[in-house]
Amino acid sequence: MIIVLKPHPTPDVVQHVLERIEALGLTPHLSQGVSRTIVGVIGDEEKLQVEPLQAIPGVEQVVPILKPYKLASREFHREDTVITVKGVKIGGGHLAMIAGPCAIEGESLLMEIAGKVKEAGANILRGGAFKPRTSPYSFQGLGEEGLRILRAAGDTYGMPVITEVMDPRQVDLVERYTDIFQVGARNMQNFDLLKELGKTRTPVLLKRGMSATVKDLLMSAEYVLSQGNREVILCERGIRTFEDSTRNTMDLSSIPVAKGWSHLPIIADPSHATGKPDLIPAMARAAVAAGGDGVHVEVHSCPEKALSDGPQALLPEQYARLMEDLRQLAELMGKSIDVCEGESVSCARC
Amino acid sequence: MIIVLKPHPTPDVVQHVLERIEALGLTPHLSQGVSRTIVGVIGDEEKLQVEPLQAIPGVEQVVPILKPYKLASREFHREDTVITVKGVKIGGGHLAMIAGPCAIEGESLLMEIAGKVKEAGANILRGGAFKPRTSPYSFQGLGEEGLRILRAAGDTYGMPVITEVMDPRQVDLVERYTDIFQVGARNMQNFDLLKELGKTRTPVLLKRGMSATVKDLLMSAEYVLSQGNREVILCERGIRTFEDSTRNTMDLSSIPVAKGWSHLPIIADPSHATGKPDLIPAMARAAVAAGGDGVHVEVHSCPEKALSDGPQALLPEQYARLMEDLRQLAELMGKSIDVCEGESVSCARC
Amino acid sequence: MIIVLKPHPTPDVVQHVLERIEALGLTPHLSQGVSRTIVGVIGDEEKLQVEPLQAIPGVEQVVPILKPYKLASREFHREDTVITVKGVKIGGGHLAMIAGPCAIEGESLLMEIAGKVKEAGANILRGGAFKPRTSPYSFQGLGEEGLRILRAAGDTYGMPVITEVMDPRQVDLVERYTDIFQVGARNMQNFDLLKELGKTRTPVLLKRGMSATVKDLLMSAEYVLSQGNREVILCERGIRTFEDSTRNTMDLSSIPVAKGWSHLPIIADPSHATGKPDLIPAMARAAVAAGGDGVHVEVHSCPEKALSDGPQALLPEQYARLMEDLRQLAELMGKSIDVCEGESVSCARC
Amino acid sequence: MIIVLKPHPTPDVVQHVLERIEALGLTPHLSQGVSRTIVGVIGDEEKLQVEPLQAIPGVEQVVPILKPYKLASREFHREDTVITVKGVKIGGGHLAMIAGPCAIEGESLLMEIAGKVKEAGANILRGGAFKPRTSPYSFQGLGEEGLRILRAAGDTYGMPVITEVMDPRQVDLVERYTDIFQVGARNMQNFDLLKELGKTRTPVLLKRGMSATVKDLLMSAEYVLSQGNREVILCERGIRTFEDSTRNTMDLSSIPVAKGWSHLPIIADPSHATGKPDLIPAMARAAVAAGGDGVHVEVHSCPEKALSDGPQALLPEQYARLMEDLRQLAELMGKSIDVCEGESVSCARC
């Protein structure tokens, strides 16, 4: 940690800063330059909190040198984390292909979509039973009945399933049905929820908040990891910017940045990032080419009748074409897409 | 609602759109221009969901005309909402002056700060017992013991109190101690929490999320209002932008915008918005001059020893000087700052 | 300047960094901590360029300690710069009240508006003769004829005038007619234009770019100052964010930030920042309360017929009411609004 | 165009709006809904300016339906524009691989870099002679001597060359030496420069401004096109957001968005977007996978001695490895990378 003092500090100010650091059992290291006086701190930087130091009169700036997360850091854990869910690997060269409707609307519809995405090559089935909707008047999800349907569809097709959890009170219930918890962008800093999930041993897919930096995302992962659950999958789903041609701006550089800083797998969600089906295939390909560990795509067989986020869903046949491209791209990148077990069944269009 | 079709629609596409609208019991209104075909919808627009319409093939754009919130809207409720908490009015010309430390750290310290801010003219006492911290390794608050201390300080000085609630499971507990619930920026779209708070009859101060538009903020207020709790106070605390000289960018235009669209009071929090005590007085004055219904300021008697957010706190004497300015400004704006009852006591510096 | 090396640097890397610094005639200062090795640099930091150092293999981060601008810095020049234009002072407690139409559309109209804003208390007249329009098909301004009209109106009412210059080839021409050059947000980093203006001795009002930080704005001011022209007025006019209720987001904290870092005056332009007349009075008051050195407001007597930016203009009578408020606020802040000489004439409404 | 009136308009307001539209020779189309009155406009929408309509009292919102650009629009020109420069095609399935140093620093160094990027497969050589630097104290480029060196290197290796032009006064000079003009992000809305370039017949590579939407970028392209120069190449180089792990946020969704709206080719510049060589290969691959028409990469043989932007340059050997990947990816995407004529020469490392 480096503490920069304001110009022309009095000896008292310098003395006070040195005393505060020594009181914490650390060694200060004073450098007096032409224009500024700087105090470096040697020892266990973690003992120092940036905030109280910044509040000392005469301190201009405190520059932390170490990253504030530990368990999520690649310095702490050099190898890529590989997460295995019902035989499907995620990370370390294995791509997660998550697909399904935004919301679970009924059993026959989900079965139909599940069959089709399985056939196209998806290896994890998604579907929302608890929906975080901007409007209190929008469809809020089927709740436990939705979870039951999702589990049934996953079992039918031998696919692991993922679904969103929004409330710490739902963690036990949702865990009974799902293979992966999803934490939505709006809950990325719902710290009570993260702590509750950290106490389970079910993997957590953590979506980046719309105003979260990559560092913030890793700090939120740290909340889960620090409670003992080491299986976190990061997910880029777009950040909020002034550009209005897409729902959010997909920040694909977060993929190589996160992979440099952390050992956790990171996937991309072009459905929520763009909000436009026309753009999803291009951005899904780009995510894999950028080194992403998977792609999360919403698929619905009748988008215009979907109860939630219909306009951003691909049709099953569009998804099948995209998976063709992604398989070739994965091969070029030296990566594999695990196939999940269970048999595909054919089903009629809606 | 207006539905714009893509160029050169086939008669089938036009027919399909008209049928979907009529099926909802509404009257479509077709306009064929030189370059585009447009369908206006007459009737109760609320019945129409934007999303499914956008998913119809051949639809280029759906333009909602009405605002998606109702109870929060000034069209629904023309008069300013005035909220009264233990005799202190907020809104409709009455300014809330909320002050206190970021976190409650102990009884004697809070009593000292409470006494000083009361003397300076604050009319609501703040203090956090449950702290949403970016790092799991930072101080997380004193919990119920903190709530007890806050209540005691409020009672001693005759001040209503406000404290943050982060988890739907804490609502009952927190309500036993506080006069106003605070919902932090990170929880602005924690919809389960909002619904739980909507079921109480205790006022809710709702902070704007760092990536939330004013419309999003009003939609979140609508969650609380729609459950029956009509006492919501909005709070501008900065949005996330590329500017790095301040912690967030305080968007003061949100004050006149929100006052135009909604009847709810809106206050400003320059402490969190700027993160820098040097900037707080200027931005607090600006918030009142822009028409804000109050100012939320963190005050600590020893910022360099604060366990949370010390660097952004004002010293009690700085707060007293600021309140002098704000009182004059309030008078110029034709507004009043209610004085809360109870006697001020003198206390020693830390 | 502080150079942070990547973890576990080899002795060669450390040696190479030390050599590069010594080759520049500076003294490196090595600190080896538990987790990181840090090299502080003592001497004239200006000699060091951040960029080449960052490119050295083994360097993780280079942290500049000094601000990159000098002539614009308050460290260089402690007193507020006060600029005097035809007897009207700007800065150091004197507020510039700049008003007029977006574009100059004709002599009688400008005369009428000039008379009214002068009467309301404006002390500088604005009007655009060269207009930077997003669309090549929009009205581009009257050119030199517009400049002539502006000069005539200024002379008639004894008001100094300000107008935009967009192209280095226009500098001589515009200077013959104007008292202050205006550089628009889109040209804030048009460095050839800034250099050309730096060679003149006419004050320059420099608008903040829509994606410029306060530091970037001061760096652009430095371009003008470094050529010898020491009279630069900064102008906050909104930055681009995701919020869409206003045209841009007015970042009023830039006012106290800039005043802390620099001696240059800074004013605010709520017309361009908000794009909505309903919001202009609130934001103009907020700008003065935040410590701004003036307000720039567009005024037009028939906004619906204006050739440019009509919807954001105030009517003359709205401007007069606003000036009433601003005069009281200025007094409260201990500031004055200079009155310009020349006689007001009455004129008919359009 | 659709004009939405404020709630409960008086008959006078409605009448006034209808008259204004008819006065322009257009046909208004009145729809009176339950909550709002709407006026659609049929006829040549181009005749209507949004702005003056918005300024009419009683108008709540004006919704333009048509895009404001024409010549840049795919509605106007369905086929992809393909630009040919000295035998190298750009667009329509042909990828531009632009490489070279940020600034031209000397003849032998540029010759060396040119030889290496040519050998790696680059088909256009870049180098800056006029440099837009944030600081007036940074290296500003070699000027005409730099242009001469660039031309010589291009001729030696049979590569077309591209260089930046910043000032309308330089257009003639730069055109004598270059094959493609580059307009930097900071000049994207330097309209006088764009008009000057529109009068030439030399292709223009137009970089997206840091706060420009895709629509803004196309409006700036329209400035060039409307003067008669139909050869514009768009370039995504990152926008400004709150994320600070990269210099800018590369918005790759701009590629499929721009290709949907416009026939112009669009390439990506991961060097400026990320500012970090570690991230360039991932983002260059992602740009091609997203459908981009080429990649612009800065290459320098000694980044730590570069006079400008060294830290973001790839070494020639890193560039060669990247080109291997991009060739395979291009093949997978069904695209080709034209080879430019002329012989490669071997040269020593710096």
Coordinates of N, CA and C in Angstrom, one line a residue, chain C residues 19-115:
Chain C
E19 N 17.9 0.8 -14.1 CA 18.7 1.4 -15.1 C 18.0 2.4 -16.0
R20 N 16.8 2.0 -16.4 CA 16.0 2.9 -17.2 C 15.7 4.3 -16.5
I21 N 15.5 4.2 -15.2 CA 15.2 5.4 -14.4 C 16.5 6.2 -14.3
E22 N 17.5 5.6 -13.9 CA 18.8 6.3 -13.8 C 19.3 6.9 -15.1
A23 N 19.0 6.3 -16.2 CA 19.3 6.8 -17.5 C 18.6 8.1 -17.8
L24 N 17.5 8.4 -17.1 CA 16.8 9.6 -17.2 C 17.3 10.7 -16.2
G25 N 18.3 10.4 -15.4 CA 18.9 11.3 -14.5 C 18.1 11.4 -13.2
L26 N 17.3 10.3 -12.9 CA 16.5 10.3 -11.7 C 16.9 9.3 -10.7
T27 N 16.4 9.4 -9.5 CA 16.9 8.4 -8.5 C 15.8 7.4 -8.1
P28 N 16.0 6.1 -8.4 CA 15.0 5.1 -8.1 C 15.1 4.8 -6.6
H29 N 14.0 4.3 -6.0 CA 14.0 4.1 -4.6 C 13.2 2.7 -4.5
L30 N 14.0 1.7 -4.2 CA 13.5 0.3 -4.2 C 12.9 -0.1 -2.9
S31 N 11.6 -0.6 -2.9 CA 11.0 -1.2 -1.6 C 10.5 -2.6 -1.9
Q32 N 11.1 -3.6 -1.2 CA 10.7 -4.9 -1.4 C 9.7 -5.4 -0.3
G33 N 8.4 -5.5 -0.7 CA 7.4 -5.9 0.3 C 7.2 -7.4 0.3
V34 N 6.3 -7.9 1.1 CA 6.0 -9.3 1.1 C 5.5 -9.8 -0.2
S35 N 4.6 -9.0 -0.8 CA 3.9 -9.5 -2.0 C 4.3 -8.8 -3.2
R36 N 4.9 -7.6 -3.1 CA 5.2 -6.8 -4.3 C 6.5 -6.1 -4.1
T37 N 7.2 -5.8 -5.2 CA 8.3 -4.9 -5.2 C 7.9 -3.6 -5.9
I38 N 8.3 -2.5 -5.2 CA 7.8 -1.2 -5.7 C 9.1 -0.3 -5.9
V39 N 9.0 0.5 -7.0 CA 10.1 1.4 -7.2 C 9.6 2.8 -7.2
G40 N 10.0 3.6 -6.2 CA 9.6 5.0 -6.2 C 10.6 5.8 -7.0
V41 N 10.2 6.9 -7.6 CA 11.1 7.7 -8.4 C 11.2 9.1 -7.7
I42 N 12.4 9.5 -7.4 CA 12.6 10.9 -6.8 C 13.3 11.7 -7.9
G43 N 12.8 13.0 -8.0 CA 13.4 13.9 -9.0 C 12.3 14.5 -9.8
D44 N 12.6 15.0 -10.9 CA 11.6 15.7 -11.7 C 10.8 14.7 -12.5
E45 N 9.6 14.4 -11.8 CA 8.8 13.4 -12.4 C 8.4 13.6 -13.9
E46 N 8.4 14.9 -14.2 CA 7.9 15.3 -15.6 C 8.8 14.6 -16.6
K47 N 10.0 14.3 -16.3 CA 10.9 13.7 -17.3 C 10.4 12.3 -17.7
L48 N 9.7 11.7 -16.7 CA 9.3 10.3 -17.0 C 8.0 10.3 -17.7
Q49 N 7.9 9.5 -18.7 CA 6.6 9.3 -19.4 C 6.1 8.0 -18.8
V50 N 4.8 8.0 -18.4 CA 4.2 6.8 -17.9 C 4.2 5.6 -18.9
E51 N 3.9 6.0 -20.2 CA 3.7 4.9 -21.2 C 4.9 4.0 -21.4
P52 N 6.1 4.6 -21.7 CA 7.2 3.6 -22.0 C 7.5 2.7 -20.7
L53 N 7.3 3.3 -19.5 CA 7.6 2.5 -18.3 C 6.6 1.3 -18.3
Q54 N 5.4 1.6 -18.6 CA 4.4 0.5 -18.5 C 4.7 -0.6 -19.5
A55 N 5.4 -0.3 -20.6 CA 5.7 -1.3 -21.6 C 6.9 -2.2 -21.2
I56 N 7.6 -1.9 -20.1 CA 8.7 -2.7 -19.7 C 8.2 -4.1 -19.2
P57 N 8.7 -5.2 -19.7 CA 8.2 -6.5 -19.2 C 8.5 -6.6 -17.7
G58 N 7.5 -7.1 -17.0 CA 7.7 -7.3 -15.5 C 7.1 -6.1 -14.8
V59 N 6.6 -5.1 -15.5 CA 6.0 -3.9 -14.8 C 4.5 -4.2 -14.7
E60 N 3.9 -4.2 -13.5 CA 2.5 -4.4 -13.4 C 1.7 -3.1 -13.6
Q61 N 2.1 -2.1 -13.0 CA 1.3 -0.9 -12.9 C 2.3 0.3 -12.7
V62 N 2.0 1.5 -13.3 CA 2.7 2.7 -13.1 C 1.7 3.7 -12.5
V63 N 2.0 4.2 -11.3 CA 1.1 5.1 -10.6 C 1.7 6.5 -10.6
P64 N 1.1 7.4 -11.5 CA 1.7 8.8 -11.5 C 1.1 9.5 -10.2
I65 N 2.0 10.2 -9.6 CA 1.5 10.9 -8.4 C 1.2 12.4 -8.6
L66 N 1.9 13.0 -9.6 CA 1.6 14.4 -9.9 C 0.5 14.5 -11.0
K67 N -0.2 15.5 -11.0 CA -1.2 15.8 -12.0 C -0.4 16.1 -13.3
P68 N -1.0 15.7 -14.5 CA -0.3 15.9 -15.7 C -0.4 17.4 -16.3
Y69 N -1.2 18.2 -15.6 CA -1.3 19.6 -16.1 C -0.5 20.5 -15.1
K70 N 0.0 21.6 -15.6 CA 0.7 22.5 -14.8 C 0.2 23.9 -14.7
L71 N 0.1 24.5 -15.9 CA -0.4 25.9 -16.0 C -1.8 26.0 -15.5
A72 N -2.6 24.9 -15.6 CA -4.0 25.0 -15.2 C -4.2 24.6 -13.7
S73 N -3.1 24.2 -13.1 CA -3.2 23.7 -11.7 C -3.1 24.8 -10.7
R74 N -3.9 24.6 -9.6 CA -3.9 25.5 -8.5 C -2.6 25.4 -7.8
E75 N -1.9 24.3 -7.9 CA -0.5 24.3 -7.2 C 0.4 25.3 -7.9
F76 N 0.2 25.5 -9.2 CA 1.0 26.5 -9.9 C 0.6 27.9 -9.7
H77 N -0.7 28.1 -9.5 CA -1.3 29.5 -9.5 C -2.4 29.4 -8.4
R78 N -2.1 29.9 -7.2 CA -3.0 29.7 -6.1 C -4.3 30.5 -6.1
E79 N -4.2 31.8 -6.6 CA -5.3 32.7 -6.7 C -6.3 32.3 -7.8
D80 N -7.5 32.5 -7.6 CA -8.5 32.4 -8.7 C -8.2 33.3 -9.8
T81 N -8.2 32.8 -11.0 CA -8.1 33.6 -12.2 C -9.3 34.4 -12.4
V82 N -9.2 35.7 -12.6 CA -10.4 36.5 -12.9 C -10.2 37.1 -14.3
I83 N -11.2 36.9 -15.2 CA -11.1 37.3 -16.6 C -12.0 38.5 -16.7
T84 N -11.5 39.5 -17.4 CA -12.4 40.7 -17.6 C -12.6 40.9 -19.1
V85 N -13.9 41.0 -19.4 CA -14.3 41.2 -20.8 C -15.2 42.4 -20.9
K86 N -14.7 43.5 -21.5 CA -15.4 44.7 -21.6 C -16.1 45.1 -20.3
G87 N -15.3 45.1 -19.3 CA -15.7 45.5 -18.0 C -16.5 44.5 -17.1
V88 N -16.8 43.3 -17.7 CA -17.5 42.3 -17.0 C -16.5 41.3 -16.5
K89 N -16.5 41.0 -15.2 CA -15.5 40.1 -14.6 C -16.2 38.7 -14.5
I90 N -15.3 37.7 -14.7 CA -15.7 36.3 -14.6 C -14.7 35.6 -13.7
G91 N -15.2 35.0 -12.6 CA -14.3 34.3 -11.7 C -14.0 35.1 -10.4
G92 N -13.5 34.5 -9.4 CA -13.1 35.2 -8.2 C -14.3 35.9 -7.5
G93 N -15.5 35.3 -7.6 CA -16.6 35.9 -6.9 C -17.5 36.7 -7.9
H94 N -17.1 36.8 -9.1 CA -18.0 37.5 -10.2 C -18.6 36.4 -11.1
L95 N -19.9 36.5 -11.2 CA -20.6 35.5 -12.0 C -20.9 36.0 -13.4
A96 N -20.6 35.1 -14.4 CA -20.9 35.4 -15.8 C -22.3 34.9 -16.1
M97 N -23.2 35.7 -16.6 CA -24.5 35.3 -16.9 C -24.6 35.5 -18.5
I98 N -24.4 34.4 -19.1 CA -24.4 34.3 -20.6 C -25.7 33.9 -21.1
A99 N -26.3 34.6 -22.0 CA -27.6 34.2 -22.5 C -27.8 34.7 -23.9
G100 N -28.7 34.0 -24.6 CA -29.0 34.3 -26.0 C -29.4 33.1 -26.8
P101 N -29.7 33.2 -28.1 CA -30.3 32.1 -28.8 C -29.2 31.1 -29.1
C102 N -29.5 29.8 -29.4 CA -28.6 28.9 -29.9 C -27.9 29.4 -31.1
A103 N -28.7 29.6 -32.2 CA -28.1 30.0 -33.4 C -28.6 31.5 -33.7
I104 N -27.8 32.3 -34.4 CA -28.2 33.6 -34.8 C -29.0 33.4 -36.1
E105 N -30.3 33.8 -36.1 CA -31.1 33.6 -37.2 C -31.5 34.8 -38.0
G106 N -31.2 36.0 -37.5 CA -31.5 37.2 -38.2 C -31.3 38.4 -37.3
E107 N -31.2 39.6 -37.8 CA -30.8 40.7 -37.0 C -31.9 41.2 -36.0
S108 N -33.1 41.3 -36.5 CA -34.2 41.8 -35.7 C -34.4 40.9 -34.5
L109 N -34.4 39.6 -34.8 CA -34.7 38.6 -33.8 C -33.6 38.7 -32.7
L110 N -32.3 38.7 -33.1 CA -31.3 38.7 -32.1 C -31.3 40.0 -31.3
M111 N -31.6 41.1 -32.0 CA -31.7 42.4 -31.3 C -32.8 42.3 -30.2
E112 N -33.9 41.7 -30.5 CA -35.0 41.6 -29.6 C -34.6 40.8 -28.4
I113 N -34.0 39.6 -28.7 CA -33.6 38.7 -27.6 C -32.5 39.4 -26.7
A114 N -31.6 40.0 -27.4 CA -30.5 40.7 -26.7 C -31.0 41.7 -25.7
G115 N -32.0 42.5 -26.2 CA -32.6 43.5 -25.3 C -33.2 42.9 -24.1

